[in-house]
């Protein structure tokens, strides 16, 4: 890489340039991938277009092009009333239907914002490709307000010689308004909290009663055994699986079996702005021989933070000593930052809870007991409902359900379980539909309830009740 191209003191940009070089991006011209069609039916497209249309009206006479991209850097929409900048952006392929991630176009505003999941301003000379030096780009990632997953970005691009002082602030406002509008149109459900980057010690005495220690299914124990074998041999393990499946619990249990006397620290990913403080908090533990660190959700980390982890992990491997133990977790190995992939020796998958029906009731009883401080029982009907539910949020959701039910009764029956346990429907419901579904479930889970009694209480015919049960995919044991 040419040293003349970037001044020191900008580590995020330098890391992005280094990635661009590894990707083999051209220094002279942009060569993005063209897909030809974009998804104009997504909630991000709908809400982002509405927000940017309003912003465009206030910037009618300014040479600012406003864009929406998906999480992979595909440009979904571009709004601009200035013909000259539109023609210029067409020449560098910054247009709908083209991918403009770092892999495709090198260091640029929207590509770096997506890679680091952080607001980004890239000025003229800071672009990796000389073909983009005529522009200044401000981009801000947009997170799905319900899942917290990266949905895409809002990107504002102008000429490099134009004033850019307010460009990033405008992009941040537009991204924030897009997220708020997405939430408002998502059936009024609650926004997922921002990650806090917690770091905690998994104590041995507490771990004997921890989530994973209660599992007895064949698939869970096979995964634990696989991780144990790898850790005992000094290999670096990546545990992958769906959110809430118990990846950290699996890694902790496997490490306890391999080295019971060592401490286990778990570091959960923080918000992008808190990465520096998060790294400072726990990385000194890597120098201690008696500590294993589990870094959770590394697929959610900014790209530069993944590179810093590689440096820290590598330097912690002392010459002549066994590798300093650490474990990574992610939803999918393919989503692991490329900088970390080379460190991984063994990949272990934490099975989803729906594939481990034998673990559901033992875990439910365990969570309920922790909530109340004594043993809590479940009726046969409640046990059947829990076992037959598909648990889309896995163990995390089961924990929430069991604790809520245990707070209501010593003997948990159908009426103590939340509505979601009886409905396997995946389509989005309006508030009115959700209210109707909940009332039907409430009537069907009362003691001695029948479809006939539920129909009478709700003022519906029995045929209507059956039709609505099918529509909402409601399944109540013995009803």
GROMACS .gro file of C-alpha atoms in nm:
model
  479
    1UNK     CA    1   0.000   0.000   0.000
    2UNK     CA    2   0.126   0.346  -0.082
    3UNK     CA    3   0.218   0.537   0.235
    4UNK     CA    4   0.155   0.869   0.065
    5UNK     CA    5  -0.214   0.796   0.050
    6UNK     CA    6  -0.315   0.838   0.413
    7UNK     CA    7  -0.193   1.049   0.703
    8UNK     CA    8  -0.140   0.886   1.045
    9UNK     CA    9  -0.383   0.927   1.335
   10UNK     CA   10  -0.685   0.768   1.166
   11UNK     CA   11  -0.683   0.400   1.272
   12UNK     CA   12  -1.029   0.319   1.136
   13UNK     CA   13  -0.938   0.447   0.793
   14UNK     CA   14  -0.600   0.276   0.799
   15UNK     CA   15  -0.762  -0.055   0.892
   16UNK     CA   16  -1.013  -0.009   0.611
   17UNK     CA   17  -0.735   0.063   0.360
   18UNK     CA   18  -0.554  -0.253   0.470
   19UNK     CA   19  -0.871  -0.458   0.421
   20UNK     CA   20  -0.923  -0.298   0.079
   21UNK     CA   21  -0.573  -0.399  -0.021
   22UNK     CA   22  -0.635  -0.758   0.096
   23UNK     CA   23  -0.959  -0.764  -0.104
   24UNK     CA   24  -0.763  -0.671  -0.417
   25UNK     CA   25  -0.962  -0.354  -0.483
   26UNK     CA   26  -0.833  -0.144  -0.773
   27UNK     CA   27  -0.656   0.177  -0.676
   28UNK     CA   28  -0.760   0.356  -0.992
   29UNK     CA   29  -1.120   0.270  -1.073
   30UNK     CA   30  -1.430   0.145  -0.902
   31UNK     CA   31  -1.541  -0.202  -1.009
   32UNK     CA   32  -1.851  -0.284  -0.805
   33UNK     CA   33  -2.084  -0.576  -0.870
   34UNK     CA   34  -2.410  -0.502  -1.050
   35UNK     CA   35  -2.715  -0.705  -0.949
   36UNK     CA   36  -2.971  -0.531  -1.169
   37UNK     CA   37  -3.268  -0.540  -0.931
   38UNK     CA   38  -3.323  -0.435  -0.571
   39UNK     CA   39  -3.575  -0.519  -0.300
   40UNK     CA   40  -3.817  -0.228  -0.295
   41UNK     CA   41  -4.062  -0.407  -0.068
   42UNK     CA   42  -3.855  -0.407   0.250
   43UNK     CA   43  -3.942  -0.199   0.554
   44UNK     CA   44  -3.600  -0.032   0.531
   45UNK     CA   45  -3.664   0.078   0.174
   46UNK     CA   46  -4.012   0.204   0.254
   47UNK     CA   47  -3.916   0.402   0.564
   48UNK     CA   48  -3.577   0.520   0.436
   49UNK     CA   49  -3.726   0.649   0.112
   50UNK     CA   50  -3.991   0.842   0.302
   51UNK     CA   51  -3.736   1.001   0.535
   52UNK     CA   52  -3.494   1.093   0.255
   53UNK     CA   53  -3.774   1.234   0.041
   54UNK     CA   54  -3.856   1.473   0.325
   55UNK     CA   55  -3.489   1.561   0.369
   56UNK     CA   56  -3.448   1.619  -0.003
   57UNK     CA   57  -3.721   1.882   0.007
   58UNK     CA   58  -3.515   2.085   0.255
   59UNK     CA   59  -3.197   2.050   0.044
   60UNK     CA   60  -3.352   2.119  -0.295
   61UNK     CA   61  -3.074   2.349  -0.410
   62UNK     CA   62  -2.781   2.156  -0.261
   63UNK     CA   63  -2.562   1.909  -0.457
   64UNK     CA   64  -2.620   1.626  -0.209
   65UNK     CA   65  -2.711   1.275  -0.319
   66UNK     CA   66  -2.899   1.069  -0.059
   67UNK     CA   67  -2.890   0.690  -0.068
   68UNK     CA   68  -3.025   0.384   0.110
   69UNK     CA   69  -2.825   0.059   0.107
   70UNK     CA   70  -2.888  -0.284   0.250
   71UNK     CA   71  -2.654  -0.453   0.498
   72UNK     CA   72  -2.432  -0.590   0.219
   73UNK     CA   73  -2.375  -0.247   0.064
   74UNK     CA   74  -2.624  -0.285  -0.222
   75UNK     CA   75  -2.757   0.059  -0.316
   76UNK     CA   76  -3.138   0.038  -0.299
   77UNK     CA   77  -3.232   0.398  -0.374
   78UNK     CA   78  -3.072   0.731  -0.464
   79UNK     CA   79  -3.242   1.069  -0.436
   80UNK     CA   80  -3.088   1.386  -0.575
   81UNK     CA   81  -3.214   1.682  -0.777
   82UNK     CA   82  -2.870   1.786  -0.904
   83UNK     CA   83  -2.813   1.642  -1.253
   84UNK     CA   84  -2.438   1.699  -1.253
   85UNK     CA   85  -2.367   1.497  -0.940
   86UNK     CA   86  -2.611   1.228  -1.055
   87UNK     CA   87  -2.423   1.187  -1.383
   88UNK     CA   88  -2.092   1.183  -1.198
   89UNK     CA   89  -2.210   0.917  -0.952
   90UNK     CA   90  -2.335   0.705  -1.240
   91UNK     CA   91  -1.984   0.704  -1.384
   92UNK     CA   92  -1.842   0.557  -1.060
   93UNK     CA   93  -2.140   0.319  -1.027
   94UNK     CA   94  -2.269   0.465  -0.701
   95UNK     CA   95  -2.624   0.395  -0.812
   96UNK     CA   96  -2.914   0.158  -0.737
   97UNK     CA   97  -2.839  -0.203  -0.821
   98UNK     CA   98  -2.464  -0.179  -0.750
   99UNK     CA   99  -2.281  -0.317  -0.445
  100UNK     CA  100  -2.058  -0.053  -0.285
  101UNK     CA  101  -1.913  -0.235   0.015
  102UNK     CA  102  -1.542  -0.223   0.099
  103UNK     CA  103  -1.491  -0.549  -0.089
  104UNK     CA  104  -1.631  -0.392  -0.404
  105UNK     CA  105  -1.518  -0.029  -0.390
  106UNK     CA  106  -1.252  -0.008  -0.119
  107UNK     CA  107  -1.266   0.248   0.158
  108UNK     CA  108  -1.574   0.467   0.117
  109UNK     CA  109  -1.832   0.617   0.350
  110UNK     CA  110  -2.110   0.362   0.329
  111UNK     CA  111  -1.873   0.064   0.308
  112UNK     CA  112  -1.686   0.167   0.623
  113UNK     CA  113  -2.008   0.251   0.810
  114UNK     CA  114  -2.135  -0.100   0.741
  115UNK     CA  115  -1.804  -0.267   0.827
  116UNK     CA  116  -1.762  -0.083   1.159
  117UNK     CA  117  -2.133  -0.033   1.233
  118UNK     CA  118  -2.055   0.325   1.321
  119UNK     CA  119  -2.125   0.674   1.176
  120UNK     CA  120  -1.854   0.750   0.921
  121UNK     CA  121  -1.729   1.048   0.722
  122UNK     CA  122  -1.482   0.979   0.439
  123UNK     CA  123  -1.340   1.285   0.264
  124UNK     CA  124  -1.175   1.315  -0.077
  125UNK     CA  125  -0.818   1.186  -0.020
  126UNK     CA  126  -0.935   0.931   0.236
  127UNK     CA  127  -1.102   0.714  -0.030
  128UNK     CA  128  -0.895   0.410  -0.125
  129UNK     CA  129  -0.980   0.438  -0.493
  130UNK     CA  130  -0.867   0.754  -0.670
  131UNK     CA  131  -1.187   0.748  -0.874
  132UNK     CA  132  -1.381   0.847  -0.561
  133UNK     CA  133  -1.161   1.137  -0.451
  134UNK     CA  134  -1.399   1.390  -0.599
  135UNK     CA  135  -1.656   1.316  -0.328
  136UNK     CA  136  -1.711   1.338   0.044
  137UNK     CA  137  -1.941   1.071   0.187
  138UNK     CA  138  -2.121   1.055   0.522
  139UNK     CA  139  -2.292   0.728   0.611
  140UNK     CA  140  -2.466   0.592   0.920
  141UNK     CA  141  -2.573   0.230   0.979
  142UNK     CA  142  -2.942   0.157   1.032
  143UNK     CA  143  -3.024  -0.121   1.279
  144UNK     CA  144  -3.348  -0.315   1.277
  145UNK     CA  145  -3.532  -0.174   1.582
  146UNK     CA  146  -3.676  -0.514   1.675
  147UNK     CA  147  -3.385  -0.752   1.626
  148UNK     CA  148  -3.087  -0.518   1.656
  149UNK     CA  149  -2.946  -0.666   1.335
  150UNK     CA  150  -2.776  -0.446   1.077
  151UNK     CA  151  -3.044  -0.354   0.822
  152UNK     CA  152  -2.842  -0.121   0.600
  153UNK     CA  153  -2.724   0.239   0.590
  154UNK     CA  154  -2.813   0.594   0.499
  155UNK     CA  155  -2.547   0.763   0.285
  156UNK     CA  156  -2.513   1.129   0.189
  157UNK     CA  157  -2.260   1.216  -0.081
  158UNK     CA  158  -2.150   1.556  -0.207
  159UNK     CA  159  -1.857   1.710  -0.396
  160UNK     CA  160  -1.528   1.700  -0.211
  161UNK     CA  161  -1.492   2.078  -0.234
  162UNK     CA  162  -1.835   2.140  -0.081
  163UNK     CA  163  -1.884   2.214   0.288
  164UNK     CA  164  -1.917   1.885   0.476
  165UNK     CA  165  -1.946   2.015   0.833
  166UNK     CA  166  -2.312   1.919   0.869
  167UNK     CA  167  -2.315   1.621   0.635
  168UNK     CA  168  -2.258   1.355   0.902
  169UNK     CA  169  -2.510   1.519   1.138
  170UNK     CA  170  -2.772   1.510   0.861
  171UNK     CA  171  -2.696   1.145   0.789
  172UNK     CA  172  -2.726   1.058   1.159
  173UNK     CA  173  -3.060   1.237   1.182
  174UNK     CA  174  -3.188   1.059   0.871
  175UNK     CA  175  -3.076   0.718   1.000
  176UNK     CA  176  -3.235   0.783   1.339
  177UNK     CA  177  -3.563   0.891   1.179
  178UNK     CA  178  -3.559   0.582   0.956
  179UNK     CA  179  -3.517   0.352   1.257
  180UNK     CA  180  -3.796   0.530   1.444
  181UNK     CA  181  -4.030   0.501   1.146
  182UNK     CA  182  -3.944   0.131   1.106
  183UNK     CA  183  -4.034   0.075   1.470
  184UNK     CA  184  -4.362   0.266   1.439
  185UNK     CA  185  -4.464   0.047   1.147
  186UNK     CA  186  -4.365  -0.282   1.310
  187UNK     CA  187  -4.689  -0.343   1.500
  188UNK     CA  188  -4.574  -0.123   1.787
  189UNK     CA  189  -4.334  -0.378   1.931
  190UNK     CA  190  -4.055  -0.271   2.165
  191UNK     CA  191  -3.716  -0.164   2.039
  192UNK     CA  192  -3.427  -0.391   2.121
  193UNK     CA  193  -3.191  -0.228   2.375
  194UNK     CA  194  -2.847  -0.115   2.264
  195UNK     CA  195  -2.577  -0.372   2.354
  196UNK     CA  196  -2.394  -0.284   2.674
  197UNK     CA  197  -2.074  -0.478   2.623
  198UNK     CA  198  -2.095  -0.658   2.956
  199UNK     CA  199  -1.793  -0.845   3.090
  200UNK     CA  200  -1.855  -1.096   3.367
  201UNK     CA  201  -1.685  -1.378   3.553
  202UNK     CA  202  -1.843  -1.724   3.522
  203UNK     CA  203  -1.792  -1.865   3.873
  204UNK     CA  204  -1.734  -2.238   3.916
  205UNK     CA  205  -1.986  -2.283   4.199
  206UNK     CA  206  -2.254  -2.096   4.009
  207UNK     CA  207  -2.173  -2.266   3.682
  208UNK     CA  208  -2.267  -2.607   3.821
  209UNK     CA  209  -2.622  -2.475   3.816
  210UNK     CA  210  -2.587  -2.269   3.498
  211UNK     CA  211  -2.804  -2.298   3.190
  212UNK     CA  212  -2.594  -2.551   3.001
  213UNK     CA  213  -2.541  -2.778   3.302
  214UNK     CA  214  -2.911  -2.872   3.301
  215UNK     CA  215  -2.913  -3.001   2.943
  216UNK     CA  216  -2.918  -3.374   2.880
  217UNK     CA  217  -3.007  -3.406   2.511
  218UNK     CA  218  -2.779  -3.605   2.285
  219UNK     CA  219  -2.716  -3.315   2.045
  220UNK     CA  220  -2.618  -3.075   2.326
  221UNK     CA  221  -2.385  -3.321   2.495
  222UNK     CA  222  -2.223  -3.408   2.162
  223UNK     CA  223  -2.151  -3.040   2.098
  224UNK     CA  224  -2.008  -2.996   2.449
  225UNK     CA  225  -1.789  -3.303   2.403
  226UNK     CA  226  -1.658  -3.174   2.070
  227UNK     CA  227  -1.570  -2.836   2.222
  228UNK     CA  228  -1.413  -3.003   2.528
  229UNK     CA  229  -1.186  -3.218   2.311
  230UNK     CA  230  -1.068  -2.917   2.111
  231UNK     CA  231  -1.008  -2.697   2.417
  232UNK     CA  232  -0.823  -2.973   2.600
  233UNK     CA  233  -0.589  -2.995   2.301
  234UNK     CA  234  -0.521  -2.620   2.315
  235UNK     CA  235  -0.718  -2.534   2.001
  236UNK     CA  236  -0.905  -2.210   1.940
  237UNK     CA  237  -1.277  -2.281   1.922
  238UNK     CA  238  -1.556  -2.085   1.756
  239UNK     CA  239  -1.904  -2.175   1.881
  240UNK     CA  240  -2.174  -2.080   1.631
  241UNK     CA  241  -2.552  -2.097   1.647
  242UNK     CA  242  -2.875  -1.904   1.657
  243UNK     CA  243  -2.919  -1.612   1.901
  244UNK     CA  244  -3.005  -1.736   2.247
  245UNK     CA  245  -2.906  -2.099   2.178
  246UNK     CA  246  -2.654  -2.101   2.465
  247UNK     CA  247  -2.323  -2.058   2.282
  248UNK     CA  248  -2.148  -1.900   2.581
  249UNK     CA  249  -2.291  -2.161   2.819
  250UNK     CA  250  -2.167  -2.439   2.592
  251UNK     CA  251  -1.818  -2.292   2.571
  252UNK     CA  252  -1.806  -2.237   2.948
  253UNK     CA  253  -1.917  -2.591   3.026
  254UNK     CA  254  -1.666  -2.740   2.781
  255UNK     CA  255  -1.382  -2.535   2.926
  256UNK     CA  256  -1.475  -2.626   3.284
  257UNK     CA  257  -1.452  -2.991   3.189
  258UNK     CA  258  -1.114  -2.939   3.022
  259UNK     CA  259  -0.958  -2.712   3.285
  260UNK     CA  260  -1.180  -2.691   3.596
  261UNK     CA  261  -0.943  -2.470   3.795
  262UNK     CA  262  -0.922  -2.186   3.544
  263UNK     CA  263  -1.133  -1.873   3.554
  264UNK     CA  264  -1.375  -1.809   3.268
  265UNK     CA  265  -1.455  -1.452   3.162
  266UNK     CA  266  -1.729  -1.373   2.913
  267UNK     CA  267  -1.712  -1.049   2.712
  268UNK     CA  268  -2.030  -0.952   2.530
  269UNK     CA  269  -2.007  -0.711   2.235
  270UNK     CA  270  -2.069  -0.342   2.306
  271UNK     CA  271  -2.219  -0.062   2.102
  272UNK     CA  272  -1.971   0.058   1.835
  273UNK     CA  273  -1.892   0.380   2.024
  274UNK     CA  274  -1.794   0.183   2.337
  275UNK     CA  275  -1.547  -0.061   2.179
  276UNK     CA  276  -1.233   0.118   2.303
  277UNK     CA  277  -1.347   0.114   2.666
  278UNK     CA  278  -1.469  -0.246   2.629
  279UNK     CA  279  -1.129  -0.365   2.503
  280UNK     CA  280  -0.947  -0.178   2.779
  281UNK     CA  281  -1.167  -0.345   3.041
  282UNK     CA  282  -1.098  -0.711   2.971
  283UNK     CA  283  -0.799  -0.758   2.739
  284UNK     CA  284  -0.542  -0.742   3.027
  285UNK     CA  285  -0.687  -1.080   3.132
  286UNK     CA  286  -0.532  -1.236   2.822
  287UNK     CA  287  -0.191  -1.216   2.991
  288UNK     CA  288  -0.304  -1.438   3.281
  289UNK     CA  289  -0.228  -1.809   3.248
  290UNK     CA  290  -0.528  -1.916   3.457
  291UNK     CA  291  -0.798  -1.732   3.261
  292UNK     CA  292  -1.001  -1.824   2.953
  293UNK     CA  293  -1.189  -1.546   2.777
  294UNK     CA  294  -1.506  -1.607   2.576
  295UNK     CA  295  -1.566  -1.323   2.333
  296UNK     CA  296  -1.932  -1.341   2.238
  297UNK     CA  297  -2.092  -1.210   1.922
  298UNK     CA  298  -1.771  -1.128   1.736
  299UNK     CA  299  -1.979  -1.107   1.417
  300UNK     CA  300  -2.135  -0.791   1.565
  301UNK     CA  301  -1.802  -0.614   1.619
  302UNK     CA  302  -1.678  -0.330   1.397
  303UNK     CA  303  -1.420  -0.446   1.146
  304UNK     CA  304  -1.139  -0.247   1.308
  305UNK     CA  305  -1.214  -0.406   1.647
  306UNK     CA  306  -1.183  -0.753   1.495
  307UNK     CA  307  -0.838  -0.659   1.366
  308UNK     CA  308  -0.740  -0.533   1.711
  309UNK     CA  309  -0.853  -0.862   1.864
  310UNK     CA  310  -0.629  -1.054   1.625
  311UNK     CA  311  -0.333  -0.846   1.738
  312UNK     CA  312  -0.416  -0.895   2.106
  313UNK     CA  313  -0.479  -1.269   2.076
  314UNK     CA  314  -0.162  -1.322   1.876
  315UNK     CA  315   0.058  -1.127   2.116
  316UNK     CA  316  -0.090  -1.323   2.408
  317UNK     CA  317   0.049  -1.648   2.268
  318UNK     CA  318   0.377  -1.658   2.455
  319UNK     CA  319   0.673  -1.828   2.292
  320UNK     CA  320   0.724  -2.180   2.425
  321UNK     CA  321   0.394  -2.183   2.614
  322UNK     CA  322   0.057  -2.324   2.518
  323UNK     CA  323  -0.175  -2.079   2.341
  324UNK     CA  324  -0.360  -1.847   2.571
  325UNK     CA  325  -0.711  -1.997   2.581
  326UNK     CA  326  -0.996  -1.801   2.429
  327UNK     CA  327  -1.323  -1.887   2.256
  328UNK     CA  328  -1.521  -1.690   1.999
  329UNK     CA  329  -1.895  -1.707   1.941
  330UNK     CA  330  -2.100  -1.594   1.642
  331UNK     CA  331  -2.431  -1.673   1.475
  332UNK     CA  332  -2.261  -1.818   1.169
  333UNK     CA  333  -1.899  -1.898   1.087
  334UNK     CA  334  -1.945  -1.730   0.748
  335UNK     CA  335  -2.029  -1.407   0.934
  336UNK     CA  336  -1.706  -1.417   1.134
  337UNK     CA  337  -1.479  -1.119   1.053
  338UNK     CA  338  -1.218  -1.234   0.802
  339UNK     CA  339  -0.937  -1.116   1.030
  340UNK     CA  340  -1.045  -1.367   1.298
  341UNK     CA  341  -1.116  -1.664   1.071
  342UNK     CA  342  -0.748  -1.761   1.045
  343UNK     CA  343  -0.722  -1.799   1.425
  344UNK     CA  344  -0.999  -2.058   1.453
  345UNK     CA  345  -0.900  -2.426   1.469
  346UNK     CA  346  -1.237  -2.587   1.545
  347UNK     CA  347  -1.598  -2.483   1.478
  348UNK     CA  348  -1.872  -2.621   1.706
  349UNK     CA  349  -2.243  -2.559   1.650
  350UNK     CA  350  -2.472  -2.500   1.947
  351UNK     CA  351  -2.798  -2.675   1.852
  352UNK     CA  352  -3.116  -2.469   1.855
  353UNK     CA  353  -3.361  -2.543   2.138
  354UNK     CA  354  -3.628  -2.674   1.897
  355UNK     CA  355  -3.385  -2.954   1.809
  356UNK     CA  356  -3.339  -3.041   2.178
  357UNK     CA  357  -3.692  -3.112   2.312
  358UNK     CA  358  -3.549  -3.321   2.599
  359UNK     CA  359  -3.383  -3.008   2.740
  360UNK     CA  360  -3.692  -2.784   2.750
  361UNK     CA  361  -3.857  -2.900   3.073
  362UNK     CA  362  -3.535  -2.942   3.278
  363UNK     CA  363  -3.431  -2.591   3.177
  364UNK     CA  364  -3.778  -2.449   3.246
  365UNK     CA  365  -3.780  -2.600   3.597
  366UNK     CA  366  -3.429  -2.469   3.660
  367UNK     CA  367  -3.514  -2.113   3.552
  368UNK     CA  368  -3.837  -2.119   3.752
  369UNK     CA  369  -3.654  -2.236   4.064
  370UNK     CA  370  -3.395  -1.961   4.028
  371UNK     CA  371  -3.679  -1.707   4.001
  372UNK     CA  372  -3.863  -1.821   4.315
  373UNK     CA  373  -3.586  -1.978   4.522
  374UNK     CA  374  -3.769  -2.311   4.547
  375UNK     CA  375  -3.891  -2.590   4.321
  376UNK     CA  376  -4.177  -2.495   4.087
  377UNK     CA  377  -4.383  -2.759   3.908
  378UNK     CA  378  -4.555  -2.758   3.568
  379UNK     CA  379  -4.883  -2.933   3.489
  380UNK     CA  380  -4.893  -3.195   3.216
  381UNK     CA  381  -5.073  -2.951   2.984
  382UNK     CA  382  -4.821  -2.671   3.047
  383UNK     CA  383  -4.532  -2.915   2.997
  384UNK     CA  384  -4.681  -3.028   2.666
  385UNK     CA  385  -4.726  -2.667   2.550
  386UNK     CA  386  -4.366  -2.581   2.633
  387UNK     CA  387  -4.229  -2.892   2.465
  388UNK     CA  388  -4.430  -2.843   2.145
  389UNK     CA  389  -4.346  -2.474   2.102
  390UNK     CA  390  -4.074  -2.396   1.844
  391UNK     CA  391  -3.881  -2.138   2.055
  392UNK     CA  392  -3.757  -1.895   1.788
  393UNK     CA  393  -3.547  -1.709   2.047
  394UNK     CA  394  -3.415  -2.034   2.196
  395UNK     CA  395  -3.302  -2.065   2.559
  396UNK     CA  396  -3.315  -1.691   2.617
  397UNK     CA  397  -3.688  -1.694   2.542
  398UNK     CA  398  -3.751  -2.005   2.754
  399UNK     CA  399  -3.578  -1.837   3.047
  400UNK     CA  400  -3.802  -1.533   3.012
  401UNK     CA  401  -4.119  -1.743   2.985
  402UNK     CA  402  -4.031  -1.971   3.279
  403UNK     CA  403  -3.944  -1.684   3.509
  404UNK     CA  404  -4.261  -1.493   3.425
  405UNK     CA  405  -4.477  -1.801   3.482
  406UNK     CA  406  -4.301  -1.887   3.809
  407UNK     CA  407  -4.371  -1.537   3.938
  408UNK     CA  408  -4.743  -1.605   3.895
  409UNK     CA  409  -4.788  -1.950   4.051
  410UNK     CA  410  -4.624  -2.242   4.236
  411UNK     CA  411  -4.786  -2.484   3.992
  412UNK     CA  412  -4.762  -2.348   3.638
  413UNK     CA  413  -5.064  -2.426   3.419
  414UNK     CA  414  -5.166  -2.315   3.068
  415UNK     CA  415  -5.313  -1.985   3.187
  416UNK     CA  416  -4.981  -1.883   3.341
  417UNK     CA  417  -4.794  -1.909   3.011
  418UNK     CA  418  -4.771  -1.617   2.765
  419UNK     CA  419  -4.980  -1.613   2.449
  420UNK     CA  420  -4.677  -1.661   2.225
  421UNK     CA  421  -4.632  -2.019   2.346
  422UNK     CA  422  -4.963  -2.121   2.187
  423UNK     CA  423  -4.919  -1.950   1.852
  424UNK     CA  424  -4.659  -2.055   1.598
  425UNK     CA  425  -4.756  -1.790   1.344
  426UNK     CA  426  -4.465  -1.597   1.196
  427UNK     CA  427  -4.652  -1.328   1.000
  428UNK     CA  428  -4.671  -0.979   1.146
  429UNK     CA  429  -4.997  -0.894   1.326
  430UNK     CA  430  -5.160  -0.557   1.369
  431UNK     CA  431  -5.238  -0.444   1.723
  432UNK     CA  432  -5.603  -0.534   1.674
  433UNK     CA  433  -5.514  -0.881   1.543
  434UNK     CA  434  -5.271  -0.942   1.830
  435UNK     CA  435  -5.540  -0.838   2.079
  436UNK     CA  436  -5.790  -1.078   1.920
  437UNK     CA  437  -5.539  -1.364   1.922
  438UNK     CA  438  -5.453  -1.301   2.288
  439UNK     CA  439  -5.821  -1.302   2.389
  440UNK     CA  440  -5.881  -1.632   2.212
  441UNK     CA  441  -5.578  -1.787   2.384
  442UNK     CA  442  -5.688  -1.648   2.722
  443UNK     CA  443  -6.032  -1.807   2.689
  444UNK     CA  444  -5.890  -2.140   2.573
  445UNK     CA  445  -5.639  -2.165   2.859
  446UNK     CA  446  -5.880  -2.099   3.147
  447UNK     CA  447  -5.944  -2.399   3.378
  448UNK     CA  448  -6.208  -2.625   3.224
  449UNK     CA  449  -6.211  -2.425   2.902
  450UNK     CA  450  -6.358  -2.569   2.583
  451UNK     CA  451  -6.398  -2.425   2.237
  452UNK     CA  452  -6.774  -2.399   2.297
  453UNK     CA  453  -6.727  -2.198   2.618
  454UNK     CA  454  -6.463  -1.978   2.454
  455UNK     CA  455  -6.697  -1.906   2.163
  456UNK     CA  456  -6.977  -1.808   2.400
  457UNK     CA  457  -6.752  -1.581   2.606
  458UNK     CA  458  -6.617  -1.406   2.296
  459UNK     CA  459  -6.953  -1.383   2.122
  460UNK     CA  460  -6.838  -1.591   1.825
  461UNK     CA  461  -6.960  -1.908   1.665
  462UNK     CA  462  -6.764  -2.228   1.719
  463UNK     CA  463  -6.679  -2.233   1.348
  464UNK     CA  464  -6.538  -1.880   1.373
  465UNK     CA  465  -6.322  -1.981   1.670
  466UNK     CA  466  -6.179  -2.276   1.477
  467UNK     CA  467  -6.117  -2.057   1.172
  468UNK     CA  468  -5.934  -1.795   1.377
  469UNK     CA  469  -5.733  -2.062   1.558
  470UNK     CA  470  -5.616  -2.185   1.221
  471UNK     CA  471  -5.543  -1.831   1.100
  472UNK     CA  472  -5.333  -1.744   1.407
  473UNK     CA  473  -5.188  -2.098   1.423
  474UNK     CA  474  -5.307  -2.138   1.782
  475UNK     CA  475  -5.245  -2.477   1.941
  476UNK     CA  476  -5.361  -2.537   2.300
  477UNK     CA  477  -5.319  -2.890   2.442
  478UNK     CA  478  -5.649  -3.079   2.473
  479UNK     CA  479  -5.850  -2.805   2.300
   0.00000   0.00000   0.00000
